[in-house]
XYZ file of C-alpha atoms in Angstrom:
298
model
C 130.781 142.444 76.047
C 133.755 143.034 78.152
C 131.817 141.358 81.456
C 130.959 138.612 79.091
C 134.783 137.865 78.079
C 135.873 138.367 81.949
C 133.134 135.537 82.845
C 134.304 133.570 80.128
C 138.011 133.645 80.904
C 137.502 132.647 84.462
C 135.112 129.972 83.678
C 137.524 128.640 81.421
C 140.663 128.926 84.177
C 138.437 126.859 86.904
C 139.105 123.580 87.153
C 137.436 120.388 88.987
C 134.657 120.278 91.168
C 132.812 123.883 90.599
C 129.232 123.651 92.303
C 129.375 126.982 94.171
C 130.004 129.215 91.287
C 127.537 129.545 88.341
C 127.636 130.958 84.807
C 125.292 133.618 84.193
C 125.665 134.112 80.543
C 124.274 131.356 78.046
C 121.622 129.910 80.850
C 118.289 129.032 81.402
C 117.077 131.065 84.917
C 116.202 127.453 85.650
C 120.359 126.543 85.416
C 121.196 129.780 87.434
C 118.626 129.146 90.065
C 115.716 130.511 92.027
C 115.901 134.087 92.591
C 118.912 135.315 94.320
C 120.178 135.398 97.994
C 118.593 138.521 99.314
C 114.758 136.541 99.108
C 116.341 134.621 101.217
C 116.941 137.272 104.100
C 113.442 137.469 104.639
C 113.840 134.082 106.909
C 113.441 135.650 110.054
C 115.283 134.595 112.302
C 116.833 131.223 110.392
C 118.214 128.405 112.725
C 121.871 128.544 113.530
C 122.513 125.144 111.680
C 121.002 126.622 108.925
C 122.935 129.741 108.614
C 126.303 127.582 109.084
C 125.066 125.516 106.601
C 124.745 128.556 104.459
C 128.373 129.986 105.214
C 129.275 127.257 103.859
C 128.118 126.810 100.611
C 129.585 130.464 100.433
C 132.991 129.395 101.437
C 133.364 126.609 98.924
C 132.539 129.082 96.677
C 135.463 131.121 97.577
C 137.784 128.560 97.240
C 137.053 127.849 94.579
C 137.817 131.598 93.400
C 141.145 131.005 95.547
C 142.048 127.810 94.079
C 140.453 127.387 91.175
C 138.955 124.234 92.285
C 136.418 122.804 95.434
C 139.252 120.384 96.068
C 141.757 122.045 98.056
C 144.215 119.063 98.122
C 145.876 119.756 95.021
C 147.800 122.814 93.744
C 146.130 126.310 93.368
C 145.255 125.933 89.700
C 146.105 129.981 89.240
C 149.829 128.897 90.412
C 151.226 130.781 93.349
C 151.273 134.174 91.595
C 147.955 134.600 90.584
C 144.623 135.570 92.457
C 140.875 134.998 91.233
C 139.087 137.745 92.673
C 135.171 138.025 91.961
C 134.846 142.204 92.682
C 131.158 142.518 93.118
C 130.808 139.656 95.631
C 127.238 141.276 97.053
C 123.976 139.874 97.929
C 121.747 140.294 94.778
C 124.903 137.998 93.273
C 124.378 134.913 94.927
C 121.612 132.609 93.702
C 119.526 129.747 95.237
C 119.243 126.359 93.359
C 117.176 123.438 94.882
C 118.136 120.774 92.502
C 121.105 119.664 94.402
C 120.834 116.191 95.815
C 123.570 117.188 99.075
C 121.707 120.204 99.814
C 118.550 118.548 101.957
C 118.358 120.816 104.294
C 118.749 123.769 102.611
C 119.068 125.147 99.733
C 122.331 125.691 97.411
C 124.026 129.216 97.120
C 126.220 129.388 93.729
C 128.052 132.507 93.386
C 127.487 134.193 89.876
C 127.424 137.205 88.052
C 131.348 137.495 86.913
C 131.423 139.956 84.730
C 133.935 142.112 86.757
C 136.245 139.076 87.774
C 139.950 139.618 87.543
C 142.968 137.086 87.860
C 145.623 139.364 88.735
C 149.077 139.144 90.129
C 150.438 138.679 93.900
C 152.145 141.366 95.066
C 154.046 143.871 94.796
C 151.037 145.708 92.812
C 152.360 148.625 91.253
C 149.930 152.099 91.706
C 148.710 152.437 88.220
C 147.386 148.781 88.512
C 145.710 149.612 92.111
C 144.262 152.886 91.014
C 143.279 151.240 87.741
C 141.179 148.336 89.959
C 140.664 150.660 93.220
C 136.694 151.334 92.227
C 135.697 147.786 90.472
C 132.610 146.668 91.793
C 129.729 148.116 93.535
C 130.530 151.028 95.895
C 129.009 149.930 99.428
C 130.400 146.342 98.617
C 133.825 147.701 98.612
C 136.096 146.359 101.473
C 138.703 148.815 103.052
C 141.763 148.603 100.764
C 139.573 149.841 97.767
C 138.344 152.969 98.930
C 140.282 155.970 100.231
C 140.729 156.750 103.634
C 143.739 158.399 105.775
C 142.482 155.594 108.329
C 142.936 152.569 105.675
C 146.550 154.069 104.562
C 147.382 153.884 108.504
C 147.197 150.095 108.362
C 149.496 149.785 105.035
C 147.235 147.871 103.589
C 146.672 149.848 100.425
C 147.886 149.000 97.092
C 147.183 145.283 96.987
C 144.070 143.904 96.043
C 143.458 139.744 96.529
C 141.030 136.957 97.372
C 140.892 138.890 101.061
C 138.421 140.724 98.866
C 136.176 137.684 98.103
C 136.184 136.771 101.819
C 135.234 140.378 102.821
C 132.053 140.088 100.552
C 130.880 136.945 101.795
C 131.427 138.281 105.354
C 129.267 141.070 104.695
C 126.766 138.796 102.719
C 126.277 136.929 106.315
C 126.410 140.047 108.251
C 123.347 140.647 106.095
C 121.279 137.064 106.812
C 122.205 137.081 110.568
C 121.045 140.551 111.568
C 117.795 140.090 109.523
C 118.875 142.210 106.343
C 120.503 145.284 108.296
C 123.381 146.840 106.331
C 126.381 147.853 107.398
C 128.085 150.603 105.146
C 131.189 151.936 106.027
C 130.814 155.700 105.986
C 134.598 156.282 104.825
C 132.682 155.692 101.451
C 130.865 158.980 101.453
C 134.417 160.572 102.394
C 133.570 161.380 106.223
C 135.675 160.648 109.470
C 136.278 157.372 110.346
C 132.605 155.515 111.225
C 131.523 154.328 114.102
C 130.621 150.865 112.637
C 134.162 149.861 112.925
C 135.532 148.525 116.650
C 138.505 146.774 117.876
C 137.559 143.510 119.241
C 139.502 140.507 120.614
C 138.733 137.458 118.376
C 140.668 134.674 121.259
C 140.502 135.782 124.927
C 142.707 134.041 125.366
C 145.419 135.625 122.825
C 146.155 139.140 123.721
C 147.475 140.316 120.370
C 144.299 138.846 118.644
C 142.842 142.300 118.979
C 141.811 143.533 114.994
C 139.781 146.501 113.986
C 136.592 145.241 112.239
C 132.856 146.166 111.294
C 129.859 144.850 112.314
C 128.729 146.173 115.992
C 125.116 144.714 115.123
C 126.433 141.143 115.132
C 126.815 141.853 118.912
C 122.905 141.907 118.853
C 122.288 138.678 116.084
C 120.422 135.939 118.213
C 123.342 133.174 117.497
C 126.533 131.744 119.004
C 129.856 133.706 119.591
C 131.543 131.373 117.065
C 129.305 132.592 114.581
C 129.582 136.095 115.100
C 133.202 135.774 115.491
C 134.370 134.407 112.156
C 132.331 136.688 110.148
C 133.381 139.732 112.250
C 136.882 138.340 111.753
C 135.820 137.997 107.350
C 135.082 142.029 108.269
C 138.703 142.742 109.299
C 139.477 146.046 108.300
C 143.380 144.317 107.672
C 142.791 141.781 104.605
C 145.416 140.161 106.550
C 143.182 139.179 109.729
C 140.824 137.658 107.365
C 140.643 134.227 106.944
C 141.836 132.047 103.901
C 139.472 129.804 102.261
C 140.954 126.931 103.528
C 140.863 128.289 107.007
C 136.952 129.419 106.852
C 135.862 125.813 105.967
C 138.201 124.894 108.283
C 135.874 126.378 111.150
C 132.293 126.152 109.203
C 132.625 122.324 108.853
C 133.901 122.052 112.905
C 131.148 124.011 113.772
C 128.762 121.865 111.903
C 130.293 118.554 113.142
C 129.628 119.979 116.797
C 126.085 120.381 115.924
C 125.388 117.419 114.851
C 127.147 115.278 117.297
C 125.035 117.321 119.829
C 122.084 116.580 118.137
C 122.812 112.875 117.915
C 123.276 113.344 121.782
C 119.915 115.146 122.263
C 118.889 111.407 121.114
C 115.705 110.923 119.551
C 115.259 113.400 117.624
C 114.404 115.519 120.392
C 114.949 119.527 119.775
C 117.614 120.868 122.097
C 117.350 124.735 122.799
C 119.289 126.699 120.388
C 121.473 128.421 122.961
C 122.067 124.782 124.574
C 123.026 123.522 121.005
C 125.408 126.260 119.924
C 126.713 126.330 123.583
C 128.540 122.672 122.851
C 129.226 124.010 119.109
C 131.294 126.522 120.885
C 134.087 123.659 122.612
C 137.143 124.197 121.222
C 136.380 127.077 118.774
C 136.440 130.254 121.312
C 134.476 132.755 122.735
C 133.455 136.446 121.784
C 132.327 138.108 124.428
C 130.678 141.534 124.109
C 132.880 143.089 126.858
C 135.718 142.136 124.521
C 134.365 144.519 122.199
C 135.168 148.317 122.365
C 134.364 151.281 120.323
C 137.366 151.550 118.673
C 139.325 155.139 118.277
């Protein structure tokens, strides 16, 4: 009952345009969609435009959690001292539809399932409130500021939980369709030493102080561009404050898309270019991760 209140009290804040999130309670499985997200991992490998594609439909979603609306030209409808944030943002909660007519290549991702949704305040978050929300949601889902580690408390990024939470969970949601369903848990979860899955790596070579501790080392092996891998190991930023906004994800998904297409239109004719060529002049202007930017980390 409680997860049915918490679904209705967002879906009653949300205003506007609201295509990327869907409400589970009171529909058809028609109305929610086709199965959820993880049938979707079977794909294997899907094409780059594809998987951007994807991202965003994800990232709408999320602003819409961070704004309370698709349209990001007016006012945050939560105000400035409120934050949306979904807490069990995982694969087996986002759903396919196919009955969208701006989807034709592929389908639509809606976000659902928000029973555990909170709007809570900006910060300063007092400890009672942080302890009380530390463990909402599903336990390998968790990003770093709601589980306990020495490591986590080094960065002083404890005791405030926010939307950086919703943009973790999609990151690891595309972490999960771009290395062909391989997980990657943080083992600080199961209380050990700090886990090997997390590295330092330079986002801009260009920036030296663009360095950020982040998860994902099997994104170095995902058969797509360094854009790609780069945003959503920069979504995996153990700091919530590396992590992108909303605003700033679609920001690069829909640059990255516009590259792709004007190098399609230059491929003329319909005529396939080579993946690597394609993503190669996606790349212009957006950076470059290189794998010897990457290191193990401490």
């Amino acid at each position: 009952m409680q997860d049915f209140e918490n679904e209705c009290q967002a879906m009653g804040a949300f205003g506007g345009k609201m295509k990327h999130i869907i409400q589970m309670y009171g529909n058809s499985k028609d109305e929610v969609g086709q199965g959820s997200y993880e049938q979707y991992t079977a794909e294997n490998p899907i094409p780059e435009k594809i998987i951007w594609k994807l991202f965003l439909c994800l990232a709408q979603g999320c602003a819409m959690l961070e704004n309370g609306d698709e349209d990001l030209s007016g006012d945050p409808v939560f105000g400035e001292d409120l934050n949306c944030v979904h807490f069990d943002m995982k694969n087996e909660n986002v759903f396919i539809k196919t009955t969208d007519d701006e989807h034709t290549e592929t389908p639509l991702l809606v976000i659902g399932d928000l029973g555990l949704i909170q709007i809570i305040s900006r910060p300063p978050m007092s400890i009672s409130q942080y302890r009380l929300m530390q463990r909402i949601g599903t336990i390998i889902a968790l990003p770093p500021e709601q589980y306990e580690s020495s490591y986590v408390a080094d960065f002083g990024i404890k005791q405030y939980l926010g939307t950086g939470i919703n943009i973790w969970g999609i990151g690891k949601i595309m972490h999960h369709l771009i290395t062909r369903a391989r997980e990657c848990i943080p083992q600080a979860y199961f209380n050990v030493p700090l886990p090997y899955q997390y590295m330092w790596t330079q986002l801009d070579t260009e920036d030296a102080q663009s360095w950020v501790m982040t998860q994902g080392p099997l994104l170095l092996e995902a058969p797509y561009s360094y854009q790609l891998r780069r945003i959503v190991l920069k979504c995996l930023a153990m700091d919530y404050n590396k992590r992108p906004s909303a605003r700033e994800l679609l920001g690069v998904i829909t640059q990255a898309l516009g590259e792709i297409e004007r190098s399609e239109g230059m491929a003329g004719g319909g005529d396939e270019m080579d993946l690597d060529e394609e993503m190669e002049n996606a790349a212009v202007n957006l950076g470059r991760l290189d794998v010897e930017d990457v290191g193990e980390g401490v």
